[in-house]
Structures are given as C-alpha cells and as structure tokens.
Amino acid sequence: MDKTAIVTGAARGLGAAICVRAVQAGYRLGVLDLKLADCEEFIRSLPGSGHMALQADVTDEHQVRAAFDAFGTAPDLVVNNAGIVRFGPLLEQSVDDWRTVLNVNLTGTYIVAREAGLRMVQRGSGVIINLSSLNAVQPGPGAGAYPAAKAGVASLTEHLSLELGPSGVRVNCVAPGFIDGGMSAPVFADPRVRALRGSGVPLRRLGSVADVANAVVWLASDEAGYITGHQLVIDGGVAHSVLMQLPRKVD
Ligand SMILES: NC(=O)c1ccc[n+]([C@@H]2O[C@H](COP(=O)([O-])OP(=O)(O)OC[C@H]3O[C@@H](n4cnc5c(N)ncnc54)[C@H](O)[C@@H]3O)[C@@H](O)[C@H]2O)c1
C-alpha cells in the first residue's frame, strides 16, 4: 500500500522540493497551500498519481480540519512547512507583523500538528516533521518575530514528541540554514550576499532545497525510527562556527 503524506506550504520553495523527494520515496501526497490553483498546477508537474490538492490557511483550524477530512486516510507523514518571514528591526516592527509571523509559523504548525496527531495517535503510528530554522538557534538581526516563532516551533516539537511518543508517533524538526531558494531567493539574488554568506559556511557553499528535502524524507523513514523530539540543523556547520569566524590569529 502507498505511504501517504501531507505537506503544507507545498506549492513552491522548500515545500515543493520536499514533495518531489517524497514522491520519489513512494509517498502519495496531499499538497496543501493557500491557493487551490497553485496546488493543482504543482501536482501536474509531479510524477505518480493520486496526489490531492488541499486548499487551506494553516492558521484556520476549520480549513485545516476540512483538508485532512478531504484527504481521508490518516497520513503516515505530515510536514509542517508553511511559513513566512517579515524582515525589519524589532523596534520598528508593527505588532500586527509580529502577530502574523507567530500565527503562521507557530500557531499554524500547532494547528496542523494537532490535526495530524489526533489521527496518527488513533492509528498508533505516524511521523510529523516541522520546519524551524537556523534562526531558532542563532537569531538573525532584522528578522522580526521569525526567530522567536521558530524557537517556539523547536520547543513545540519537543513537547509534542513527549505527548505523542507513547502512541508510536515521532515528531522532529529540521532547521535549515542559508538555503538558496524559497523565501531566501531574494536575499541571495545579490551576488555580494551570496559570496559573503557562502564563504562563511564551513562547507563553503549555500544549501539547496534538495539538501533540506533529503533530510526530511530520511527523518521520516524507518531508518530514523528511534529519533524523536530532535532538531536537525541543516546549515553546513554555521550554527557552531563562531570560533571559526573569530580566529585566534589574524594573518
Ligand atoms: N528558504 C530558506 O532559506 C529557509 C530557511 C530556514 C527555514 N525555512 C522554512 O522553510 C519553510 C518553507 O519556506 P520557503 O523558503 O519554501 O518559503 P516560500 O515563501 O518559498 O514558500 C512558503 C509556502 O508556504 C505557503 N504559505 C504561507 N502562508 C501559509 C498559510 N497561512 N497557510 C498555508 N500555506 C501558507 C506559501 O503560499 C508558499 O507556497 C518555512 O517554514 C520557512 O520558515 C526556509
């Protein structure tokens, strides 16, 4: 029988890459995003059959429940990928922007995870993977509410793993670093930023959307069957590179 997965924010960027990799790994998909037409168009580009377009705003619990109901079967995997960022200094950020970013990234993740968890616990198996960020570990100045929201996602992941683990449901998150795609595409459109950030990564390159998708699908697999409540940082080594950036000697 097919494995099934619902991926949120799936119509483009990292979500789309995760979908492609998941289909290669044998999943039949629920492609969930804000606009039905975007989901349908993306599904036409996917191999395989039986994928379902699911329109929902992850901040709306009724829309999310309707989407899971429409998908029918309890998914084996749910990837909480939908997310937004609003750049700007904290002292200049509107409270509306703060709330919106927390609402989509953190509350939306909770709403989708709850809907997934209710079904998975009943079946006694399942995997939930949330997208946090390097910003959850190292807040980027000017990233507004995003670091706080993603740190919340990491904490929510640990909390869910404790409550759902006894029912056979694993919950993990991945924390992508400097990724050349998705919401970071405009940042890396500037060649000076590409060079600066790329050369600052211990692996000396930006990450790709495929780097993240590969990690998500592996974490969902039975090979990662004893891993839960974990945040897998996918950043080429940036998060622990402070002493590399501030060397003991200057030539
Ligand atoms: N691209 C990066 O550099 C990067 C780095 C770290 C973490 N992330 C995280 O990865 C995830 C995917 O980011 P991306 O770069 O692909 O972004 P993106 O902007 O390219 O795509 C985000 C998708 O989410 C959808 N979406 C937004 N709000 C939604 C809502 N309320 N309900 C349903 N869908 C919604 C959008 O329509 C879009 O299809 C996000 O959680 C993001 O925070 C991205």
PDB file of C-alpha atoms and ligand atoms in Angstrom:
ATOM      1  CA  MET A   1       0.000   0.000   0.000  1.00  0.00           C
ATOM      2  CA  ASP A   2       1.108   3.599  -0.688  1.00  0.00           C
ATOM      3  CA  LYS A   3       2.621   5.645   2.067  1.00  0.00           C
ATOM      4  CA  THR A   4       0.802   8.969   2.350  1.00  0.00           C
ATOM      5  CA  ALA A   5       1.989  12.436   3.312  1.00  0.00           C
ATOM      6  CA  ILE A   6       0.504  15.901   3.678  1.00  0.00           C
ATOM      7  CA  VAL A   7       2.959  18.744   3.101  1.00  0.00           C
ATOM      8  CA  THR A   8       1.889  22.296   3.976  1.00  0.00           C
ATOM      9  CA  GLY A   9       3.089  25.348   2.052  1.00  0.00           C
ATOM     10  CA  ALA A  10       3.790  22.810  -0.656  1.00  0.00           C
ATOM     11  CA  ALA A  11       3.191  24.694  -3.891  1.00  0.00           C
ATOM     12  CA  ARG A  12       6.670  26.225  -4.127  1.00  0.00           C
ATOM     13  CA  GLY A  13      10.086  26.561  -2.484  1.00  0.00           C
ATOM     14  CA  LEU A  14      11.165  24.028   0.118  1.00  0.00           C
ATOM     15  CA  GLY A  15       7.686  22.504   0.308  1.00  0.00           C
ATOM     16  CA  ALA A  16       7.703  21.705  -3.404  1.00  0.00           C
ATOM     17  CA  ALA A  17      11.186  20.167  -3.130  1.00  0.00           C
ATOM     18  CA  ILE A  18      10.050  18.050  -0.171  1.00  0.00           C
ATOM     19  CA  CYS A  19       7.068  16.858  -2.230  1.00  0.00           C
ATOM     20  CA  VAL A  20       9.285  15.837  -5.165  1.00  0.00           C
ATOM     21  CA  ARG A  21      11.623  13.879  -2.880  1.00  0.00           C
ATOM     22  CA  ALA A  22       8.682  12.303  -1.024  1.00  0.00           C
ATOM     23  CA  VAL A  23       7.129  11.091  -4.281  1.00  0.00           C
ATOM     24  CA  GLN A  24      10.494   9.536  -5.216  1.00  0.00           C
ATOM     25  CA  ALA A  25      10.372   7.742  -1.845  1.00  0.00           C
ATOM     26  CA  GLY A  26       6.930   6.334  -2.658  1.00  0.00           C
ATOM     27  CA  TYR A  27       4.532   8.717  -0.933  1.00  0.00           C
ATOM     28  CA  ARG A  28       1.137   9.710  -2.310  1.00  0.00           C
ATOM     29  CA  LEU A  29       0.675  13.356  -1.421  1.00  0.00           C
ATOM     30  CA  GLY A  30      -1.753  15.895  -0.071  1.00  0.00           C
ATOM     31  CA  VAL A  31      -0.353  19.162  -1.425  1.00  0.00           C
ATOM     32  CA  LEU A  32      -1.654  21.843   0.927  1.00  0.00           C
ATOM     33  CA  ASP A  33      -1.319  25.573   0.287  1.00  0.00           C
ATOM     34  CA  LEU A  34      -3.281  28.818   0.347  1.00  0.00           C
ATOM     35  CA  LYS A  35      -4.484  28.659  -3.272  1.00  0.00           C
ATOM     36  CA  LEU A  36      -6.065  25.569  -4.804  1.00  0.00           C
ATOM     37  CA  ALA A  37      -4.942  26.538  -8.334  1.00  0.00           C
ATOM     38  CA  ASP A  38      -1.280  26.672  -7.196  1.00  0.00           C
ATOM     39  CA  CYS A  39      -1.576  23.191  -5.651  1.00  0.00           C
ATOM     40  CA  GLU A  40      -3.238  21.785  -8.781  1.00  0.00           C
ATOM     41  CA  GLU A  41      -0.643  23.323 -11.086  1.00  0.00           C
ATOM     42  CA  PHE A  42       2.211  21.939  -8.971  1.00  0.00           C
ATOM     43  CA  ILE A  43       0.652  18.460  -8.854  1.00  0.00           C
ATOM     44  CA  ARG A  44       0.593  18.394 -12.681  1.00  0.00           C
ATOM     45  CA  SER A  45       4.408  18.628 -12.576  1.00  0.00           C
ATOM     46  CA  LEU A  46       4.736  15.682 -10.165  1.00  0.00           C
ATOM     47  CA  PRO A  47       5.250  12.061 -11.169  1.00  0.00           C
ATOM     48  CA  GLY A  48       2.863   9.432  -9.859  1.00  0.00           C
ATOM     49  CA  SER A  49      -0.890   9.627  -9.452  1.00  0.00           C
ATOM     50  CA  GLY A  50      -3.486  10.110  -6.761  1.00  0.00           C
ATOM     51  CA  HIS A  51      -1.957  13.275  -5.317  1.00  0.00           C
ATOM     52  CA  MET A  52      -4.587  15.625  -3.883  1.00  0.00           C
ATOM     53  CA  ALA A  53      -4.678  19.415  -3.903  1.00  0.00           C
ATOM     54  CA  LEU A  54      -5.748  20.747  -0.496  1.00  0.00           C
ATOM     55  CA  GLN A  55      -6.602  24.421  -0.074  1.00  0.00           C
ATOM     56  CA  ALA A  56      -6.183  25.672   3.498  1.00  0.00           C
ATOM     57  CA  ASP A  57      -4.729  28.501   5.504  1.00  0.00           C
ATOM     58  CA  VAL A  58      -2.796  26.757   8.294  1.00  0.00           C
ATOM     59  CA  THR A  59      -3.898  29.432  10.776  1.00  0.00           C
ATOM     60  CA  ASP A  60      -7.557  28.432  10.287  1.00  0.00           C
ATOM     61  CA  GLU A  61      -8.368  25.298  12.257  1.00  0.00           C
ATOM     62  CA  HIS A  62     -11.623  24.689  10.361  1.00  0.00           C
ATOM     63  CA  GLN A  63      -9.932  24.833   6.955  1.00  0.00           C
ATOM     64  CA  VAL A  64      -7.147  22.545   8.187  1.00  0.00           C
ATOM     65  CA  ARG A  65      -9.627  20.009   9.546  1.00  0.00           C
ATOM     66  CA  ALA A  66     -11.589  20.078   6.277  1.00  0.00           C
ATOM     67  CA  ALA A  67      -8.368  19.479   4.333  1.00  0.00           C
ATOM     68  CA  PHE A  68      -7.425  16.444   6.472  1.00  0.00           C
ATOM     69  CA  ASP A  69     -11.006  15.134   6.170  1.00  0.00           C
ATOM     70  CA  ALA A  70     -10.850  15.522   2.378  1.00  0.00           C
ATOM     71  CA  PHE A  71      -7.543  13.598   2.284  1.00  0.00           C
ATOM     72  CA  GLY A  72      -9.412  10.769   4.033  1.00  0.00           C
ATOM     73  CA  THR A  73      -6.803   8.391   5.321  1.00  0.00           C
ATOM     74  CA  ALA A  74      -4.618   9.364   8.302  1.00  0.00           C
ATOM     75  CA  PRO A  75      -1.325  10.378   6.650  1.00  0.00           C
ATOM     76  CA  ASP A  76       1.843   8.457   7.503  1.00  0.00           C
ATOM     77  CA  LEU A  77       3.778  11.727   7.348  1.00  0.00           C
ATOM     78  CA  VAL A  78       2.850  15.369   7.869  1.00  0.00           C
ATOM     79  CA  VAL A  79       5.393  18.065   7.060  1.00  0.00           C
ATOM     80  CA  ASN A  80       4.648  21.413   8.675  1.00  0.00           C
ATOM     81  CA  ASN A  81       6.454  23.534   6.122  1.00  0.00           C
ATOM     82  CA  ALA A  82       4.226  26.608   5.612  1.00  0.00           C
ATOM     83  CA  GLY A  83       5.983  29.673   6.942  1.00  0.00           C
ATOM     84  CA  ILE A  84       6.553  33.368   6.372  1.00  0.00           C
ATOM     85  CA  VAL A  85       9.096  35.994   7.371  1.00  0.00           C
ATOM     86  CA  ARG A  86       8.710  39.784   7.726  1.00  0.00           C
ATOM     87  CA  PHE A  87      12.105  41.471   7.843  1.00  0.00           C
ATOM     88  CA  GLY A  88      12.700  44.617   9.884  1.00  0.00           C
ATOM     89  CA  PRO A  89      14.258  45.795  13.145  1.00  0.00           C
ATOM     90  CA  LEU A  90      12.347  44.754  16.251  1.00  0.00           C
ATOM     91  CA  LEU A  91      11.924  48.336  17.448  1.00  0.00           C
ATOM     92  CA  GLU A  92      10.272  49.311  14.181  1.00  0.00           C
ATOM     93  CA  GLN A  93       8.136  46.211  13.678  1.00  0.00           C
ATOM     94  CA  SER A  94       4.366  46.586  13.898  1.00  0.00           C
ATOM     95  CA  VAL A  95       2.596  44.390  16.415  1.00  0.00           C
ATOM     96  CA  ASP A  96       0.425  43.220  13.506  1.00  0.00           C
ATOM     97  CA  ASP A  97       3.502  41.879  11.684  1.00  0.00           C
ATOM     98  CA  TRP A  98       4.746  40.259  14.909  1.00  0.00           C
ATOM     99  CA  ARG A  99       1.393  38.532  15.432  1.00  0.00           C
ATOM    100  CA  THR A 100       1.082  37.435  11.804  1.00  0.00           C
ATOM    101  CA  VAL A 101       4.513  35.783  11.785  1.00  0.00           C
ATOM    102  CA  LEU A 102       3.833  33.971  15.069  1.00  0.00           C
ATOM    103  CA  ASN A 103       0.402  32.991  13.831  1.00  0.00           C
ATOM    104  CA  VAL A 104       1.543  31.320  10.606  1.00  0.00           C
ATOM    105  CA  ASN A 105       4.834  29.792  11.791  1.00  0.00           C
ATOM    106  CA  LEU A 106       3.964  28.726  15.330  1.00  0.00           C
ATOM    107  CA  THR A 107       0.183  28.617  15.738  1.00  0.00           C
ATOM    108  CA  GLY A 108      -0.238  27.225  12.205  1.00  0.00           C
ATOM    109  CA  THR A 109       2.283  24.493  12.995  1.00  0.00           C
ATOM    110  CA  TYR A 110       0.377  23.665  16.172  1.00  0.00           C
ATOM    111  CA  ILE A 111      -3.000  23.556  14.392  1.00  0.00           C
ATOM    112  CA  VAL A 112      -1.716  21.211  11.675  1.00  0.00           C
ATOM    113  CA  ALA A 113       0.237  19.055  14.157  1.00  0.00           C
ATOM    114  CA  ARG A 114      -2.850  18.698  16.346  1.00  0.00           C
ATOM    115  CA  GLU A 115      -4.979  17.611  13.400  1.00  0.00           C
ATOM    116  CA  ALA A 116      -2.276  15.160  12.300  1.00  0.00           C
ATOM    117  CA  GLY A 117      -1.613  13.931  15.825  1.00  0.00           C
ATOM    118  CA  LEU A 118      -5.262  13.160  16.571  1.00  0.00           C
ATOM    119  CA  ARG A 119      -5.409  10.863  13.538  1.00  0.00           C
ATOM    120  CA  MET A 120      -1.956   9.303  13.992  1.00  0.00           C
ATOM    121  CA  VAL A 121      -2.458   8.547  17.686  1.00  0.00           C
ATOM    122  CA  GLN A 122      -5.721   6.785  16.870  1.00  0.00           C
ATOM    123  CA  ARG A 123      -3.871   4.608  14.322  1.00  0.00           C
ATOM    124  CA  GLY A 124      -0.811   4.168  16.584  1.00  0.00           C
ATOM    125  CA  SER A 125       1.810   5.357  14.087  1.00  0.00           C
ATOM    126  CA  GLY A 126       2.957   8.379  12.129  1.00  0.00           C
ATOM    127  CA  VAL A 127       5.653  10.989  11.707  1.00  0.00           C
ATOM    128  CA  ILE A 128       5.377  14.773  11.996  1.00  0.00           C
ATOM    129  CA  ILE A 129       8.230  16.968  10.801  1.00  0.00           C
ATOM    130  CA  ASN A 130       8.200  20.696  11.486  1.00  0.00           C
ATOM    131  CA  LEU A 131      10.303  23.328   9.725  1.00  0.00           C
ATOM    132  CA  SER A 132      12.146  25.529  12.163  1.00  0.00           C
ATOM    133  CA  SER A 133      15.242  27.491  11.097  1.00  0.00           C
ATOM    134  CA  LEU A 134      18.839  28.337  11.903  1.00  0.00           C
ATOM    135  CA  ASN A 135      17.144  31.459  13.337  1.00  0.00           C
ATOM    136  CA  ALA A 136      15.725  29.263  16.110  1.00  0.00           C
ATOM    137  CA  VAL A 137      19.298  28.645  17.245  1.00  0.00           C
ATOM    138  CA  GLN A 138      21.046  31.878  16.171  1.00  0.00           C
ATOM    139  CA  PRO A 139      18.612  34.810  15.806  1.00  0.00           C
ATOM    140  CA  GLY A 140      19.371  36.917  12.727  1.00  0.00           C
ATOM    141  CA  PRO A 141      19.232  40.671  13.458  1.00  0.00           C
ATOM    142  CA  GLY A 142      16.432  42.212  11.406  1.00  0.00           C
ATOM    143  CA  ALA A 143      14.406  39.010  11.169  1.00  0.00           C
ATOM    144  CA  GLY A 144      11.495  40.358  13.236  1.00  0.00           C
ATOM    145  CA  ALA A 145       9.327  37.788  15.006  1.00  0.00           C
ATOM    146  CA  TYR A 146      10.735  34.939  12.899  1.00  0.00           C
ATOM    147  CA  PRO A 147      13.481  33.728  15.321  1.00  0.00           C
ATOM    148  CA  ALA A 148      11.058  33.709  18.264  1.00  0.00           C
ATOM    149  CA  ALA A 149       8.443  31.891  16.189  1.00  0.00           C
ATOM    150  CA  LYS A 150      10.928  29.244  15.033  1.00  0.00           C
ATOM    151  CA  ALA A 151      12.350  28.765  18.551  1.00  0.00           C
ATOM    152  CA  GLY A 152       8.721  28.149  19.508  1.00  0.00           C
ATOM    153  CA  VAL A 153       8.442  25.532  16.759  1.00  0.00           C
ATOM    154  CA  ALA A 154      11.520  23.753  18.170  1.00  0.00           C
ATOM    155  CA  SER A 155      10.001  23.745  21.666  1.00  0.00           C
ATOM    156  CA  LEU A 156       6.616  22.611  20.344  1.00  0.00           C
ATOM    157  CA  THR A 157       8.400  19.750  18.562  1.00  0.00           C
ATOM    158  CA  GLU A 158       9.951  18.508  21.826  1.00  0.00           C
ATOM    159  CA  HIS A 159       6.658  18.884  23.662  1.00  0.00           C
ATOM    160  CA  LEU A 160       4.666  17.000  21.007  1.00  0.00           C
ATOM    161  CA  SER A 161       7.281  14.237  20.903  1.00  0.00           C
ATOM    162  CA  LEU A 162       6.693  13.564  24.613  1.00  0.00           C
ATOM    163  CA  GLU A 163       2.909  13.517  24.379  1.00  0.00           C
ATOM    164  CA  LEU A 164       2.673  11.512  21.131  1.00  0.00           C
ATOM    165  CA  GLY A 165       5.666   9.176  21.576  1.00  0.00           C
ATOM    166  CA  PRO A 166       3.827   6.626  23.733  1.00  0.00           C
ATOM    167  CA  SER A 167       1.302   6.270  20.876  1.00  0.00           C
ATOM    168  CA  GLY A 168       4.002   5.461  18.324  1.00  0.00           C
ATOM    169  CA  VAL A 169       4.141   8.898  16.715  1.00  0.00           C
ATOM    170  CA  ARG A 170       7.535  10.535  16.133  1.00  0.00           C
ATOM    171  CA  VAL A 171       7.864  14.335  15.985  1.00  0.00           C
ATOM    172  CA  ASN A 172      11.034  16.089  14.830  1.00  0.00           C
ATOM    173  CA  CYS A 173      12.025  19.363  13.237  1.00  0.00           C
ATOM    174  CA  VAL A 174      14.611  20.442  10.703  1.00  0.00           C
ATOM    175  CA  ALA A 175      16.384  23.792  10.946  1.00  0.00           C
ATOM    176  CA  PRO A 176      17.630  24.911   7.527  1.00  0.00           C
ATOM    177  CA  GLY A 177      20.425  27.492   7.370  1.00  0.00           C
ATOM    178  CA  PHE A 178      21.400  29.568   4.305  1.00  0.00           C
ATOM    179  CA  ILE A 179      19.236  27.950   1.641  1.00  0.00           C
ATOM    180  CA  ASP A 180      19.496  29.033  -1.977  1.00  0.00           C
ATOM    181  CA  GLY A 181      15.775  29.078  -2.734  1.00  0.00           C
ATOM    182  CA  GLY A 182      12.280  29.652  -1.403  1.00  0.00           C
ATOM    183  CA  MET A 183      11.848  32.719   0.789  1.00  0.00           C
ATOM    184  CA  SER A 184      15.638  33.344   0.718  1.00  0.00           C
ATOM    185  CA  ALA A 185      15.785  33.639  -3.079  1.00  0.00           C
ATOM    186  CA  PRO A 186      15.515  37.470  -2.964  1.00  0.00           C
ATOM    187  CA  VAL A 187      18.301  37.624  -0.334  1.00  0.00           C
ATOM    188  CA  PHE A 188      20.672  35.539  -2.469  1.00  0.00           C
ATOM    189  CA  ALA A 189      19.786  37.394  -5.658  1.00  0.00           C
ATOM    190  CA  ASP A 190      22.507  39.849  -4.549  1.00  0.00           C
ATOM    191  CA  PRO A 191      25.860  38.310  -5.605  1.00  0.00           C
ATOM    192  CA  ARG A 192      27.675  40.097  -2.755  1.00  0.00           C
ATOM    193  CA  VAL A 193      25.406  38.426  -0.183  1.00  0.00           C
ATOM    194  CA  ARG A 194      25.837  35.057  -1.925  1.00  0.00           C
ATOM    195  CA  ALA A 195      29.625  35.396  -1.762  1.00  0.00           C
ATOM    196  CA  LEU A 196      29.668  36.670   1.836  1.00  0.00           C
ATOM    197  CA  ARG A 197      27.333  34.046   3.236  1.00  0.00           C
ATOM    198  CA  GLY A 198      28.578  31.182   1.052  1.00  0.00           C
ATOM    199  CA  SER A 199      32.196  31.751   2.071  1.00  0.00           C
ATOM    200  CA  GLY A 200      31.206  31.980   5.769  1.00  0.00           C
ATOM    201  CA  VAL A 201      29.752  28.468   5.795  1.00  0.00           C
ATOM    202  CA  PRO A 202      32.228  25.807   6.994  1.00  0.00           C
ATOM    203  CA  LEU A 203      31.214  23.639   3.998  1.00  0.00           C
ATOM    204  CA  ARG A 204      31.834  26.736   1.819  1.00  0.00           C
ATOM    205  CA  ARG A 205      28.512  26.723  -0.019  1.00  0.00           C
ATOM    206  CA  LEU A 206      24.885  27.700   0.366  1.00  0.00           C
ATOM    207  CA  GLY A 207      22.438  24.872   0.993  1.00  0.00           C
ATOM    208  CA  SER A 208      19.956  23.735  -1.653  1.00  0.00           C
ATOM    209  CA  VAL A 209      16.263  22.964  -1.299  1.00  0.00           C
ATOM    210  CA  ALA A 210      17.223  19.345  -2.117  1.00  0.00           C
ATOM    211  CA  ASP A 211      19.584  19.270   0.907  1.00  0.00           C
ATOM    212  CA  VAL A 212      16.576  20.005   3.109  1.00  0.00           C
ATOM    213  CA  ALA A 213      14.174  17.689   1.269  1.00  0.00           C
ATOM    214  CA  ASN A 214      16.611  14.758   1.514  1.00  0.00           C
ATOM    215  CA  ALA A 215      16.926  15.248   5.276  1.00  0.00           C
ATOM    216  CA  VAL A 216      13.151  15.477   5.761  1.00  0.00           C
ATOM    217  CA  VAL A 217      12.461  12.263   3.865  1.00  0.00           C
ATOM    218  CA  TRP A 218      15.261  10.419   5.685  1.00  0.00           C
ATOM    219  CA  LEU A 219      13.967  11.636   9.062  1.00  0.00           C
ATOM    220  CA  ALA A 220      10.530  10.342   8.076  1.00  0.00           C
ATOM    221  CA  SER A 221      11.899   6.920   7.151  1.00  0.00           C
ATOM    222  CA  ASP A 222      12.213   3.842   9.349  1.00  0.00           C
ATOM    223  CA  GLU A 223      15.988   4.368   9.269  1.00  0.00           C
ATOM    224  CA  ALA A 224      15.357   7.252  11.688  1.00  0.00           C
ATOM    225  CA  GLY A 225      12.864   5.180  13.675  1.00  0.00           C
ATOM    226  CA  TYR A 226      14.421   5.869  17.114  1.00  0.00           C
ATOM    227  CA  ILE A 227      14.748   9.633  16.621  1.00  0.00           C
ATOM    228  CA  THR A 228      12.091  11.867  18.123  1.00  0.00           C
ATOM    229  CA  GLY A 229      11.982  15.340  19.683  1.00  0.00           C
ATOM    230  CA  HIS A 230      15.122  16.241  17.740  1.00  0.00           C
ATOM    231  CA  GLN A 231      16.034  19.413  15.852  1.00  0.00           C
ATOM    232  CA  LEU A 232      18.237  18.506  12.878  1.00  0.00           C
ATOM    233  CA  VAL A 233      20.234  21.582  11.877  1.00  0.00           C
ATOM    234  CA  ILE A 234      20.960  21.606   8.120  1.00  0.00           C
ATOM    235  CA  ASP A 235      23.374  24.506   7.805  1.00  0.00           C
ATOM    236  CA  GLY A 236      26.768  23.272   6.580  1.00  0.00           C
ATOM    237  CA  GLY A 237      28.166  23.881  10.059  1.00  0.00           C
ATOM    238  CA  VAL A 238      27.230  27.562  10.519  1.00  0.00           C
ATOM    239  CA  ALA A 239      25.494  27.267  13.903  1.00  0.00           C
ATOM    240  CA  HIS A 240      28.629  26.239  15.790  1.00  0.00           C
ATOM    241  CA  SER A 241      31.163  28.208  13.751  1.00  0.00           C
ATOM    242  CA  VAL A 242      31.652  31.257  15.975  1.00  0.00           C
ATOM    243  CA  LEU A 243      35.311  30.460  16.741  1.00  0.00           C
ATOM    244  CA  MET A 244      35.926  29.946  13.031  1.00  0.00           C
ATOM    245  CA  GLN A 245      34.510  33.430  12.325  1.00  0.00           C
ATOM    246  CA  LEU A 246      36.609  34.977  15.163  1.00  0.00           C
ATOM    247  CA  PRO A 247      40.023  33.302  14.818  1.00  0.00           C
ATOM    248  CA  ARG A 248      42.761  33.383  17.450  1.00  0.00           C
ATOM    249  CA  LYS A 249      45.307  34.774  14.965  1.00  0.00           C
ATOM    250  CA  VAL A 250      44.975  37.276  12.113  1.00  0.00           C
ATOM    251  CA  ASP A 251      47.386  36.830   9.159  1.00  0.00           C
TER     252      ASP A 251
HETATM  253  N1  LIG B   1      14.254  29.188   2.339  1.00  0.00           N
HETATM  254  C1  LIG B   1      15.008  29.310   3.424  1.00  0.00           C
HETATM  255  O1  LIG B   1      16.106  29.854   3.373  1.00  0.00           O
HETATM  256  C2  LIG B   1      14.535  28.763   4.749  1.00  0.00           C
HETATM  257  C3  LIG B   1      15.471  28.668   5.780  1.00  0.00           C
HETATM  258  C4  LIG B   1      15.041  28.194   7.020  1.00  0.00           C
HETATM  259  C5  LIG B   1      13.739  27.802   7.198  1.00  0.00           C
HETATM  260  N2  LIG B   1      12.847  27.905   6.177  1.00  0.00           N
HETATM  261  C6  LIG B   1      11.476  27.487   6.429  1.00  0.00           C
HETATM  262  O2  LIG B   1      11.092  26.555   5.431  1.00  0.00           O
HETATM  263  C7  LIG B   1       9.691  26.656   5.208  1.00  0.00           C
HETATM  264  C8  LIG B   1       9.435  26.857   3.731  1.00  0.00           C
HETATM  265  O3  LIG B   1       9.992  28.102   3.339  1.00  0.00           O
HETATM  266  P1  LIG B   1      10.273  28.515   1.820  1.00  0.00           P
HETATM  267  O4  LIG B   1      11.593  29.130   1.790  1.00  0.00           O
HETATM  268  O5  LIG B   1       9.958  27.387   0.910  1.00  0.00           O
HETATM  269  O6  LIG B   1       9.178  29.690   1.669  1.00  0.00           O
HETATM  270  P2  LIG B   1       8.310  30.134   0.412  1.00  0.00           P
HETATM  271  O7  LIG B   1       7.864  31.522   0.717  1.00  0.00           O
HETATM  272  O8  LIG B   1       9.037  29.883  -0.872  1.00  0.00           O
HETATM  273  O9  LIG B   1       7.073  29.136   0.442  1.00  0.00           O
HETATM  274  C9  LIG B   1       6.183  29.129   1.529  1.00  0.00           C
HETATM  275  C10 LIG B   1       4.888  28.445   1.120  1.00  0.00           C
HETATM  276  O10 LIG B   1       4.025  28.468   2.247  1.00  0.00           O
HETATM  277  C11 LIG B   1       2.730  28.896   1.819  1.00  0.00           C
HETATM  278  N3  LIG B   1       2.053  29.552   2.937  1.00  0.00           N
HETATM  279  C12 LIG B   1       2.359  30.736   3.520  1.00  0.00           C
HETATM  280  N4  LIG B   1       1.469  31.017   4.486  1.00  0.00           N
HETATM  281  C13 LIG B   1       0.581  29.990   4.514  1.00  0.00           C
HETATM  282  C14 LIG B   1      -0.573  29.710   5.295  1.00  0.00           C
HETATM  283  N5  LIG B   1      -1.014  30.577   6.233  1.00  0.00           N
HETATM  284  N6  LIG B   1      -1.237  28.569   5.069  1.00  0.00           N
HETATM  285  C15 LIG B   1      -0.819  27.699   4.101  1.00  0.00           C
HETATM  286  N7  LIG B   1       0.265  27.907   3.336  1.00  0.00           N
HETATM  287  C16 LIG B   1       0.952  29.047   3.536  1.00  0.00           C
HETATM  288  C17 LIG B   1       3.010  29.852   0.662  1.00  0.00           C
HETATM  289  O11 LIG B   1       1.861  30.028  -0.160  1.00  0.00           O
HETATM  290  C18 LIG B   1       4.178  29.164  -0.037  1.00  0.00           C
HETATM  291  O12 LIG B   1       3.743  28.226  -1.003  1.00  0.00           O
HETATM  292  C19 LIG B   1       9.197  27.815   6.086  1.00  0.00           C
HETATM  293  O13 LIG B   1       8.671  27.315   7.279  1.00  0.00           O
HETATM  294  C20 LIG B   1      10.454  28.591   6.343  1.00  0.00           C
HETATM  295  O14 LIG B   1      10.369  29.364   7.503  1.00  0.00           O
HETATM  296  C21 LIG B   1      13.219  28.374   4.955  1.00  0.00           C
END
